mmCIF file with all atom_site columns, C-alpha atoms and ligand atoms in Angstrom:
data_model
loop_
_atom_site.group_PDB
_atom_site.id
_atom_site.type_symbol
_atom_site.label_atom_id
_atom_site.label_alt_id
_atom_site.label_comp_id
_atom_site.label_asym_id
_atom_site.label_entity_id
_atom_site.label_seq_id
_atom_site.pdbx_PDB_ins_code
_atom_site.Cartn_x
_atom_site.Cartn_y
_atom_site.Cartn_z
_atom_site.occupancy
_atom_site.B_iso_or_equiv
_atom_site.pdbx_formal_charge
_atom_site.auth_seq_id
_atom_site.auth_comp_id
_atom_site.auth_asym_id
_atom_site.auth_atom_id
_atom_site.pdbx_PDB_model_num
ATOM   1   C  CA  . GLU A 1 1   ? 59.460  -38.047 -118.632 1.00 94.00 ? 1   GLU A CA  1
ATOM   2   C  CA  . LYS A 1 2   ? 58.983  -35.868 -115.540 1.00 96.00 ? 2   LYS A CA  1
ATOM   3   C  CA  . VAL A 1 3   ? 61.626  -36.756 -112.972 1.00 97.00 ? 3   VAL A CA  1
ATOM   4   C  CA  . GLU A 1 4   ? 62.282  -35.550 -109.429 1.00 97.00 ? 4   GLU A CA  1
ATOM   5   C  CA  . PHE A 1 5   ? 65.988  -34.970 -109.839 1.00 98.00 ? 5   PHE A CA  1
ATOM   6   C  CA  . VAL A 1 6   ? 67.200  -35.136 -106.223 1.00 98.00 ? 6   VAL A CA  1
ATOM   7   C  CA  . SER A 1 7   ? 65.893  -38.641 -105.557 1.00 98.00 ? 7   SER A CA  1
ATOM   8   C  CA  . PHE A 1 8   ? 66.938  -39.751 -109.051 1.00 98.00 ? 8   PHE A CA  1
ATOM   9   C  CA  . LEU A 1 9   ? 70.522  -38.630 -108.359 1.00 98.00 ? 9   LEU A CA  1
ATOM   10  C  CA  . GLU A 1 10  ? 70.508  -40.098 -104.849 1.00 98.00 ? 10  GLU A CA  1
ATOM   11  C  CA  . GLN A 1 11  ? 69.626  -43.517 -106.258 1.00 98.00 ? 11  GLN A CA  1
ATOM   12  C  CA  . ILE A 1 12  ? 72.530  -43.354 -108.670 1.00 98.00 ? 12  ILE A CA  1
ATOM   13  C  CA  . ILE A 1 13  ? 74.914  -42.216 -105.922 1.00 98.00 ? 13  ILE A CA  1
ATOM   14  C  CA  . GLU A 1 14  ? 73.697  -45.085 -103.705 1.00 97.00 ? 14  GLU A CA  1
ATOM   15  C  CA  . ARG A 1 15  ? 74.438  -47.610 -106.424 1.00 97.00 ? 15  ARG A CA  1
ATOM   16  C  CA  . PHE A 1 16  ? 78.015  -46.293 -106.656 1.00 97.00 ? 16  PHE A CA  1
ATOM   17  C  CA  . GLU A 1 17  ? 78.298  -46.152 -102.880 1.00 95.00 ? 17  GLU A CA  1
ATOM   18  C  CA  . MET A 1 18  ? 77.637  -49.911 -102.675 1.00 94.00 ? 18  MET A CA  1
ATOM   19  C  CA  . ASN A 1 19  ? 80.476  -50.720 -105.072 1.00 93.00 ? 19  ASN A CA  1
ATOM   20  C  CA  . LYS A 1 20  ? 82.973  -47.964 -104.451 1.00 90.00 ? 20  LYS A CA  1
ATOM   21  C  CA  . ARG A 1 21  ? 86.583  -48.326 -103.417 1.00 92.00 ? 21  ARG A CA  1
ATOM   22  C  CA  . GLU A 1 22  ? 87.143  -47.932 -99.699  1.00 95.00 ? 22  GLU A CA  1
ATOM   23  C  CA  . ASP A 1 23  ? 89.619  -45.096 -100.170 1.00 97.00 ? 23  ASP A CA  1
ATOM   24  C  CA  . ILE A 1 24  ? 86.982  -42.889 -101.795 1.00 97.00 ? 24  ILE A CA  1
ATOM   25  C  CA  . GLN A 1 25  ? 84.413  -40.893 -99.829  1.00 97.00 ? 25  GLN A CA  1
ATOM   26  C  CA  . PHE A 1 26  ? 81.266  -39.306 -101.186 1.00 97.00 ? 26  PHE A CA  1
ATOM   27  C  CA  . SER A 1 27  ? 79.755  -36.045 -99.981  1.00 98.00 ? 27  SER A CA  1
ATOM   28  C  CA  . LYS A 1 28  ? 76.528  -34.403 -101.129 1.00 98.00 ? 28  LYS A CA  1
ATOM   29  C  CA  . GLN A 1 29  ? 75.038  -30.952 -101.130 1.00 98.00 ? 29  GLN A CA  1
ATOM   30  C  CA  . LEU A 1 30  ? 71.500  -31.345 -102.430 1.00 97.00 ? 30  LEU A CA  1
ATOM   31  C  CA  . PRO A 1 31  ? 68.366  -29.188 -102.252 1.00 96.00 ? 31  PRO A CA  1
ATOM   32  C  CA  . SER A 1 32  ? 65.951  -30.211 -99.507  1.00 95.00 ? 32  SER A CA  1
ATOM   33  C  CA  . ASP A 1 33  ? 62.900  -29.683 -101.689 1.00 94.00 ? 33  ASP A CA  1
ATOM   34  C  CA  . ASN A 1 34  ? 61.737  -31.442 -104.835 1.00 95.00 ? 34  ASN A CA  1
ATOM   35  C  CA  . VAL A 1 35  ? 63.236  -30.389 -108.146 1.00 95.00 ? 35  VAL A CA  1
ATOM   36  C  CA  . TYR A 1 36  ? 61.488  -31.444 -111.350 1.00 96.00 ? 36  TYR A CA  1
ATOM   37  C  CA  . VAL A 1 37  ? 63.120  -31.845 -114.723 1.00 97.00 ? 37  VAL A CA  1
ATOM   38  C  CA  . TRP A 1 38  ? 61.941  -33.361 -117.970 1.00 95.00 ? 38  TRP A CA  1
ATOM   39  C  CA  . LEU A 1 39  ? 64.489  -35.947 -119.045 1.00 96.00 ? 39  LEU A CA  1
ATOM   40  C  CA  . ASP A 1 40  ? 65.246  -39.320 -120.533 1.00 98.00 ? 40  ASP A CA  1
ATOM   41  C  CA  . LYS A 1 41  ? 66.202  -41.289 -117.412 1.00 98.00 ? 41  LYS A CA  1
ATOM   42  C  CA  . ASP A 1 42  ? 68.288  -43.918 -119.191 1.00 98.00 ? 42  ASP A CA  1
ATOM   43  C  CA  . LYS A 1 43  ? 70.288  -41.319 -121.085 1.00 98.00 ? 43  LYS A CA  1
ATOM   44  C  CA  . VAL A 1 44  ? 70.966  -39.059 -118.107 1.00 98.00 ? 44  VAL A CA  1
ATOM   45  C  CA  . THR A 1 45  ? 71.889  -42.147 -116.079 1.00 98.00 ? 45  THR A CA  1
ATOM   46  C  CA  . GLN A 1 46  ? 74.478  -42.885 -118.764 1.00 98.00 ? 46  GLN A CA  1
ATOM   47  C  CA  . VAL A 1 47  ? 75.898  -39.352 -118.341 1.00 98.00 ? 47  VAL A CA  1
ATOM   48  C  CA  . LEU A 1 48  ? 76.108  -39.681 -114.556 1.00 98.00 ? 48  LEU A CA  1
ATOM   49  C  CA  . ASP A 1 49  ? 77.580  -43.183 -114.740 1.00 98.00 ? 49  ASP A CA  1
ATOM   50  C  CA  . ASN A 1 50  ? 80.402  -41.956 -116.921 1.00 98.00 ? 50  ASN A CA  1
ATOM   51  C  CA  . VAL A 1 51  ? 81.123  -38.770 -114.978 1.00 98.00 ? 51  VAL A CA  1
ATOM   52  C  CA  . ILE A 1 52  ? 81.076  -40.570 -111.625 1.00 98.00 ? 52  ILE A CA  1
ATOM   53  C  CA  . SER A 1 53  ? 83.185  -43.466 -112.854 1.00 97.00 ? 53  SER A CA  1
ATOM   54  C  CA  . ASN A 1 54  ? 85.671  -40.990 -114.353 1.00 97.00 ? 54  ASN A CA  1
ATOM   55  C  CA  . ALA A 1 55  ? 85.865  -39.195 -110.989 1.00 97.00 ? 55  ALA A CA  1
ATOM   56  C  CA  . THR A 1 56  ? 86.762  -42.473 -109.277 1.00 96.00 ? 56  THR A CA  1
ATOM   57  C  CA  . LYS A 1 57  ? 89.006  -44.004 -111.938 1.00 95.00 ? 57  LYS A CA  1
ATOM   58  C  CA  . TYR A 1 58  ? 91.086  -40.834 -112.341 1.00 95.00 ? 58  TYR A CA  1
ATOM   59  C  CA  . SER A 1 59  ? 91.505  -40.544 -108.535 1.00 94.00 ? 59  SER A CA  1
ATOM   60  C  CA  . PRO A 1 60  ? 94.310  -43.037 -107.843 1.00 90.00 ? 60  PRO A CA  1
ATOM   61  C  CA  . GLU A 1 61  ? 94.917  -41.550 -104.388 1.00 92.00 ? 61  GLU A CA  1
ATOM   62  C  CA  . GLY A 1 62  ? 91.282  -41.748 -103.399 1.00 94.00 ? 62  GLY A CA  1
ATOM   63  C  CA  . GLY A 1 63  ? 89.833  -38.610 -101.855 1.00 96.00 ? 63  GLY A CA  1
ATOM   64  C  CA  . THR A 1 64  ? 86.336  -37.188 -101.695 1.00 98.00 ? 64  THR A CA  1
ATOM   65  C  CA  . ILE A 1 65  ? 83.883  -36.934 -104.550 1.00 98.00 ? 65  ILE A CA  1
ATOM   66  C  CA  . HIS A 1 66  ? 81.584  -34.040 -103.916 1.00 98.00 ? 66  HIS A CA  1
ATOM   67  C  CA  . PHE A 1 67  ? 78.121  -33.907 -105.493 1.00 98.00 ? 67  PHE A CA  1
ATOM   68  C  CA  . ALA A 1 68  ? 76.212  -30.636 -105.597 1.00 98.00 ? 68  ALA A CA  1
ATOM   69  C  CA  . VAL A 1 69  ? 72.862  -29.684 -107.098 1.00 98.00 ? 69  VAL A CA  1
ATOM   70  C  CA  . LYS A 1 70  ? 71.586  -26.133 -107.155 1.00 96.00 ? 70  LYS A CA  1
ATOM   71  C  CA  . ARG A 1 71  ? 69.256  -23.858 -109.047 1.00 95.00 ? 71  ARG A CA  1
ATOM   72  C  CA  . VAL A 1 72  ? 71.048  -21.285 -111.144 1.00 94.00 ? 72  VAL A CA  1
ATOM   73  C  CA  . ARG A 1 73  ? 68.507  -18.985 -112.767 1.00 90.00 ? 73  ARG A CA  1
ATOM   74  C  CA  . GLN A 1 74  ? 66.008  -21.198 -114.644 1.00 89.00 ? 74  GLN A CA  1
ATOM   75  C  CA  . LYS A 1 75  ? 68.325  -24.177 -114.668 1.00 96.00 ? 75  LYS A CA  1
ATOM   76  C  CA  . LEU A 1 76  ? 69.427  -26.987 -112.488 1.00 97.00 ? 76  LEU A CA  1
ATOM   77  C  CA  . GLN A 1 77  ? 73.195  -27.118 -112.115 1.00 98.00 ? 77  GLN A CA  1
ATOM   78  C  CA  . VAL A 1 78  ? 74.851  -30.378 -111.153 1.00 98.00 ? 78  VAL A CA  1
ATOM   79  C  CA  . SER A 1 79  ? 78.525  -30.618 -110.250 1.00 98.00 ? 79  SER A CA  1
ATOM   80  C  CA  . ILE A 1 80  ? 80.726  -33.612 -109.532 1.00 98.00 ? 80  ILE A CA  1
ATOM   81  C  CA  . LYS A 1 81  ? 84.097  -32.727 -108.070 1.00 98.00 ? 81  LYS A CA  1
ATOM   82  C  CA  . ASP A 1 82  ? 87.017  -35.064 -107.458 1.00 98.00 ? 82  ASP A CA  1
ATOM   83  C  CA  . GLU A 1 83  ? 90.461  -34.788 -105.897 1.00 98.00 ? 83  GLU A CA  1
ATOM   84  C  CA  . GLY A 1 84  ? 92.152  -36.875 -108.570 1.00 96.00 ? 84  GLY A CA  1
ATOM   85  C  CA  . LEU A 1 85  ? 94.774  -36.404 -111.256 1.00 94.00 ? 85  LEU A CA  1
ATOM   86  C  CA  . GLY A 1 86  ? 93.285  -33.284 -112.796 1.00 95.00 ? 86  GLY A CA  1
ATOM   87  C  CA  . MET A 1 87  ? 94.623  -32.189 -116.171 1.00 95.00 ? 87  MET A CA  1
ATOM   88  C  CA  . PRO A 1 88  ? 96.381  -29.280 -117.872 1.00 94.00 ? 88  PRO A CA  1
ATOM   89  C  CA  . ALA A 1 89  ? 94.128  -26.274 -118.562 1.00 93.00 ? 89  ALA A CA  1
ATOM   90  C  CA  . HIS A 1 90  ? 94.365  -26.572 -122.353 1.00 93.00 ? 90  HIS A CA  1
ATOM   91  C  CA  . THR A 1 91  ? 92.847  -30.052 -122.320 1.00 95.00 ? 91  THR A CA  1
ATOM   92  C  CA  . VAL A 1 92  ? 89.632  -29.386 -120.367 1.00 97.00 ? 92  VAL A CA  1
ATOM   93  C  CA  . GLU A 1 93  ? 87.622  -28.564 -123.472 1.00 96.00 ? 93  GLU A CA  1
ATOM   94  C  CA  . LYS A 1 94  ? 89.138  -31.436 -125.506 1.00 97.00 ? 94  LYS A CA  1
ATOM   95  C  CA  . ILE A 1 95  ? 87.964  -34.146 -123.127 1.00 97.00 ? 95  ILE A CA  1
ATOM   96  C  CA  . PHE A 1 96  ? 84.502  -33.780 -124.678 1.00 98.00 ? 96  PHE A CA  1
ATOM   97  C  CA  . ASP A 1 97  ? 85.885  -34.740 -128.118 1.00 97.00 ? 97  ASP A CA  1
ATOM   98  C  CA  . ARG A 1 98  ? 85.456  -38.289 -129.369 1.00 96.00 ? 98  ARG A CA  1
ATOM   99  C  CA  . PHE A 1 99  ? 88.389  -40.570 -128.511 1.00 93.00 ? 99  PHE A CA  1
ATOM   100 C  CA  . TYR A 1 100 ? 90.349  -37.779 -126.826 1.00 94.00 ? 100 TYR A CA  1
ATOM   101 C  CA  . ARG A 1 101 ? 92.208  -38.962 -123.737 1.00 93.00 ? 101 ARG A CA  1
ATOM   102 C  CA  . VAL A 1 102 ? 94.588  -36.846 -121.649 1.00 92.00 ? 102 VAL A CA  1
ATOM   103 C  CA  . ASP A 1 103 ? 98.118  -38.237 -121.608 1.00 82.00 ? 103 ASP A CA  1
ATOM   104 C  CA  . LYS A 1 104 ? 98.105  -41.414 -123.665 1.00 71.00 ? 104 LYS A CA  1
ATOM   105 C  CA  . ALA A 1 105 ? 100.480 -43.362 -121.414 1.00 67.00 ? 105 ALA A CA  1
ATOM   106 C  CA  . ARG A 1 106 ? 98.554  -42.530 -118.256 1.00 74.00 ? 106 ARG A CA  1
ATOM   107 C  CA  . SER A 1 107 ? 95.176  -43.329 -119.732 1.00 73.00 ? 107 SER A CA  1
ATOM   108 C  CA  . ARG A 1 108 ? 96.285  -46.553 -121.379 1.00 73.00 ? 108 ARG A CA  1
ATOM   109 C  CA  . GLU A 1 109 ? 96.956  -47.966 -117.918 1.00 79.00 ? 109 GLU A CA  1
ATOM   110 C  CA  . ILE A 1 110 ? 93.619  -46.750 -116.626 1.00 85.00 ? 110 ILE A CA  1
ATOM   111 C  CA  . GLY A 1 111 ? 91.525  -48.053 -119.501 1.00 83.00 ? 111 GLY A CA  1
ATOM   112 C  CA  . GLY A 1 112 ? 88.659  -46.581 -121.479 1.00 88.00 ? 112 GLY A CA  1
ATOM   113 C  CA  . THR A 1 113 ? 87.861  -45.517 -125.025 1.00 90.00 ? 113 THR A CA  1
ATOM   114 C  CA  . GLY A 1 114 ? 87.580  -41.740 -124.691 1.00 91.00 ? 114 GLY A CA  1
ATOM   115 C  CA  . LEU A 1 115 ? 83.945  -41.756 -125.760 1.00 95.00 ? 115 LEU A CA  1
ATOM   116 C  CA  . GLY A 1 116 ? 82.155  -41.317 -122.450 1.00 97.00 ? 116 GLY A CA  1
ATOM   117 C  CA  . LEU A 1 117 ? 82.192  -37.514 -122.270 1.00 98.00 ? 117 LEU A CA  1
ATOM   118 C  CA  . ALA A 1 118 ? 81.513  -37.054 -125.998 1.00 98.00 ? 118 ALA A CA  1
ATOM   119 C  CA  . ILE A 1 119 ? 78.345  -39.092 -125.543 1.00 98.00 ? 119 ILE A CA  1
ATOM   120 C  CA  . ALA A 1 120 ? 77.555  -37.189 -122.344 1.00 98.00 ? 120 ALA A CA  1
ATOM   121 C  CA  . ARG A 1 121 ? 77.775  -33.872 -124.208 1.00 98.00 ? 121 ARG A CA  1
ATOM   122 C  CA  . GLU A 1 122 ? 75.436  -35.134 -126.956 1.00 98.00 ? 122 GLU A CA  1
ATOM   123 C  CA  . ILE A 1 123 ? 72.917  -36.285 -124.382 1.00 98.00 ? 123 ILE A CA  1
ATOM   124 C  CA  . ILE A 1 124 ? 73.010  -33.087 -122.302 1.00 98.00 ? 124 ILE A CA  1
ATOM   125 C  CA  . GLU A 1 125 ? 72.736  -30.880 -125.402 1.00 98.00 ? 125 GLU A CA  1
ATOM   126 C  CA  . ALA A 1 126 ? 69.773  -32.942 -126.605 1.00 98.00 ? 126 ALA A CA  1
ATOM   127 C  CA  . HIS A 1 127 ? 68.186  -31.991 -123.257 1.00 98.00 ? 127 HIS A CA  1
ATOM   128 C  CA  . HIS A 1 128 ? 68.926  -28.287 -123.931 1.00 97.00 ? 128 HIS A CA  1
ATOM   129 C  CA  . GLY A 1 129 ? 71.569  -28.235 -121.229 1.00 98.00 ? 129 GLY A CA  1
ATOM   130 C  CA  . GLU A 1 130 ? 75.295  -27.567 -121.179 1.00 98.00 ? 130 GLU A CA  1
ATOM   131 C  CA  . ILE A 1 131 ? 78.235  -29.617 -119.890 1.00 98.00 ? 131 ILE A CA  1
ATOM   132 C  CA  . TRP A 1 132 ? 81.751  -28.401 -119.135 1.00 98.00 ? 132 TRP A CA  1
ATOM   133 C  CA  . ALA A 1 133 ? 84.692  -29.023 -116.835 1.00 98.00 ? 133 ALA A CA  1
ATOM   134 C  CA  . GLU A 1 134 ? 87.186  -27.157 -114.686 1.00 98.00 ? 134 GLU A CA  1
ATOM   135 C  CA  . SER A 1 135 ? 90.419  -28.807 -113.672 1.00 97.00 ? 135 SER A CA  1
ATOM   136 C  CA  . GLN A 1 136 ? 93.786  -28.255 -112.075 1.00 96.00 ? 136 GLN A CA  1
ATOM   137 C  CA  . GLU A 1 137 ? 96.595  -30.678 -112.713 1.00 95.00 ? 137 GLU A CA  1
ATOM   138 C  CA  . GLY A 1 138 ? 97.330  -32.697 -109.578 1.00 93.00 ? 138 GLY A CA  1
ATOM   139 C  CA  . LYS A 1 139 ? 94.423  -31.142 -107.673 1.00 96.00 ? 139 LYS A CA  1
ATOM   140 C  CA  . GLY A 1 140 ? 91.292  -32.494 -109.273 1.00 97.00 ? 140 GLY A CA  1
ATOM   141 C  CA  . THR A 1 141 ? 88.476  -31.969 -111.712 1.00 98.00 ? 141 THR A CA  1
ATOM   142 C  CA  . THR A 1 142 ? 84.924  -30.696 -111.513 1.00 98.00 ? 142 THR A CA  1
ATOM   143 C  CA  . VAL A 1 143 ? 82.391  -31.582 -114.185 1.00 98.00 ? 143 VAL A CA  1
ATOM   144 C  CA  . PHE A 1 144 ? 79.308  -29.365 -114.359 1.00 98.00 ? 144 PHE A CA  1
ATOM   145 C  CA  . PHE A 1 145 ? 76.113  -29.798 -116.314 1.00 98.00 ? 145 PHE A CA  1
ATOM   146 C  CA  . THR A 1 146 ? 72.833  -27.971 -116.485 1.00 98.00 ? 146 THR A CA  1
ATOM   147 C  CA  . LEU A 1 147 ? 69.312  -29.085 -117.313 1.00 98.00 ? 147 LEU A CA  1
ATOM   148 C  CA  . PRO A 1 148 ? 66.314  -26.807 -117.832 1.00 95.00 ? 148 PRO A CA  1
ATOM   149 C  CA  . LEU A 1 149 ? 63.999  -26.818 -114.832 1.00 94.00 ? 149 LEU A CA  1
ATOM   150 C  CA  . MET A 1 150 ? 60.318  -27.461 -115.280 1.00 89.00 ? 150 MET A CA  1
ATOM   151 C  CA  . ARG A 1 151 ? 58.314  -24.359 -114.516 1.00 78.00 ? 151 ARG A CA  1
ATOM   152 C  CA  . GLN A 1 152 ? 56.789  -24.515 -111.057 1.00 69.00 ? 152 GLN A CA  1
ATOM   153 C  CA  . LYS A 1 153 ? 53.053  -24.826 -111.295 1.00 62.00 ? 153 LYS A CA  1
ATOM   154 C  CA  . ARG A 1 154 ? 51.385  -21.925 -109.560 1.00 61.00 ? 154 ARG A CA  1
ATOM   155 C  CA  . ARG A 1 155 ? 47.949  -21.976 -108.076 1.00 67.00 ? 155 ARG A CA  1
ATOM   156 C  CA  . GLY A 1 156 ? 45.396  -20.965 -110.666 1.00 61.00 ? 156 GLY A CA  1
ATOM   157 C  CA  . ASN A 1 157 ? 47.510  -22.332 -113.509 1.00 49.00 ? 157 ASN A CA  1
ATOM   158 C  CA  . LYS A 1 158 ? 46.671  -25.522 -115.284 1.00 48.00 ? 158 LYS A CA  1
HETATM 159 P  P1  . LIG B 2 .   ? 85.219  -44.166 -121.604 1.00 53.65 ? 1   LIG B P1  1
HETATM 160 O  O1  . LIG B 2 .   ? 84.435  -43.194 -120.761 1.00 53.65 ? 1   LIG B O1  1
HETATM 161 O  O2  . LIG B 2 .   ? 84.796  -44.134 -123.029 1.00 53.65 ? 1   LIG B O2  1
HETATM 162 O  O3  . LIG B 2 .   ? 85.293  -45.523 -121.018 1.00 53.65 ? 1   LIG B O3  1
HETATM 163 P  P2  . LIG B 2 .   ? 87.371  -42.427 -120.929 1.00 53.65 ? 1   LIG B P2  1
HETATM 164 O  O4  . LIG B 2 .   ? 86.970  -42.383 -119.493 1.00 53.65 ? 1   LIG B O4  1
HETATM 165 O  O5  . LIG B 2 .   ? 88.826  -42.390 -121.232 1.00 53.65 ? 1   LIG B O5  1
HETATM 166 O  O6  . LIG B 2 .   ? 86.745  -43.686 -121.652 1.00 53.65 ? 1   LIG B O6  1
HETATM 167 P  P3  . LIG B 2 .   ? 85.901  -39.955 -121.268 1.00 53.65 ? 1   LIG B P3  1
HETATM 168 O  O7  . LIG B 2 .   ? 85.008  -40.287 -120.145 1.00 53.65 ? 1   LIG B O7  1
HETATM 169 O  O8  . LIG B 2 .   ? 85.310  -39.344 -122.495 1.00 53.65 ? 1   LIG B O8  1
HETATM 170 O  O9  . LIG B 2 .   ? 86.734  -41.212 -121.742 1.00 53.65 ? 1   LIG B O9  1
HETATM 171 O  O10 . LIG B 2 .   ? 87.030  -38.966 -120.739 1.00 53.65 ? 1   LIG B O10 1
HETATM 172 C  C1  . LIG B 2 .   ? 87.996  -38.455 -121.679 1.00 53.65 ? 1   LIG B C1  1
HETATM 173 C  C2  . LIG B 2 .   ? 89.340  -38.231 -121.000 1.00 53.65 ? 1   LIG B C2  1
HETATM 174 O  O11 . LIG B 2 .   ? 89.231  -37.116 -120.112 1.00 53.65 ? 1   LIG B O11 1
HETATM 175 C  C3  . LIG B 2 .   ? 89.816  -39.377 -120.115 1.00 53.65 ? 1   LIG B C3  1
HETATM 176 O  O12 . LIG B 2 .   ? 90.534  -40.323 -120.860 1.00 53.65 ? 1   LIG B O12 1
HETATM 177 C  C4  . LIG B 2 .   ? 90.725  -38.664 -119.129 1.00 53.65 ? 1   LIG B C4  1
HETATM 178 O  O13 . LIG B 2 .   ? 91.996  -38.466 -119.707 1.00 53.65 ? 1   LIG B O13 1
HETATM 179 C  C5  . LIG B 2 .   ? 90.061  -37.316 -118.979 1.00 53.65 ? 1   LIG B C5  1
HETATM 180 N  N1  . LIG B 2 .   ? 89.192  -37.239 -117.786 1.00 53.65 ? 1   LIG B N1  1
HETATM 181 C  C6  . LIG B 2 .   ? 87.842  -37.366 -117.753 1.00 53.65 ? 1   LIG B C6  1
HETATM 182 N  N2  . LIG B 2 .   ? 87.370  -37.208 -116.504 1.00 53.65 ? 1   LIG B N2  1
HETATM 183 C  C7  . LIG B 2 .   ? 88.442  -36.983 -115.725 1.00 53.65 ? 1   LIG B C7  1
HETATM 184 C  C8  . LIG B 2 .   ? 88.624  -36.729 -114.323 1.00 53.65 ? 1   LIG B C8  1
HETATM 185 N  N3  . LIG B 2 .   ? 87.583  -36.705 -113.479 1.00 53.65 ? 1   LIG B N3  1
HETATM 186 N  N4  . LIG B 2 .   ? 89.896  -36.524 -113.868 1.00 53.65 ? 1   LIG B N4  1
HETATM 187 C  C9  . LIG B 2 .   ? 90.940  -36.544 -114.710 1.00 53.65 ? 1   LIG B C9  1
HETATM 188 N  N5  . LIG B 2 .   ? 90.845  -36.775 -116.040 1.00 53.65 ? 1   LIG B N5  1
HETATM 189 C  C10 . LIG B 2 .   ? 89.614  -36.987 -116.537 1.00 53.65 ? 1   LIG B C10 1
HETATM 190 MG MG1 . LIG B 2 .   ? 84.888  -42.167 -119.041 1.00 53.65 ? 2   LIG B MG1 1
#
């Protein structure tokens, strides 16, 4: 369905804001105008729920979670950046594999199945977007994804 992405994301952020730990802050950098994408709301909500809950659960020291949305060429680019545990460079691509979890001992304490990002990748690719991560051990992680923008209707077009 056709979705205005900024308000859609703000609603999800608000839901997390109500339940978040006190040691975590949220910050947002969102476009001031409307941005339309064609997406399955339930599925993309599932992606955001996992990425945002990862950002909080792998941030034992708290810190700020920074949300940004921008247009990059014909796509919408969303990024969710945390100041948490981060991970070694060679693992950033593996976290999208089924059941892969960085550092077994560490993640056993934190809890999870290692499926969240594999499902997120399937969902984003089904929307003709891409999802990837950048991370530095001890500094934090940023997860990015793109979604194709709906073409802006111009006057004279149907
Ligand atoms: P699930 O989401 O299925 O409950 P999970 O969170 O372990 O379990 P994924 O969301 O797929 O699984 O993440 C895979 C692994 O990637 C995690 O176990 C964790 O090791 C690492 N990871 C994901 N996001 C972050 C992050 N923001 N910071 C540090 N490590 C992360
Ligand atoms: Mg997860």
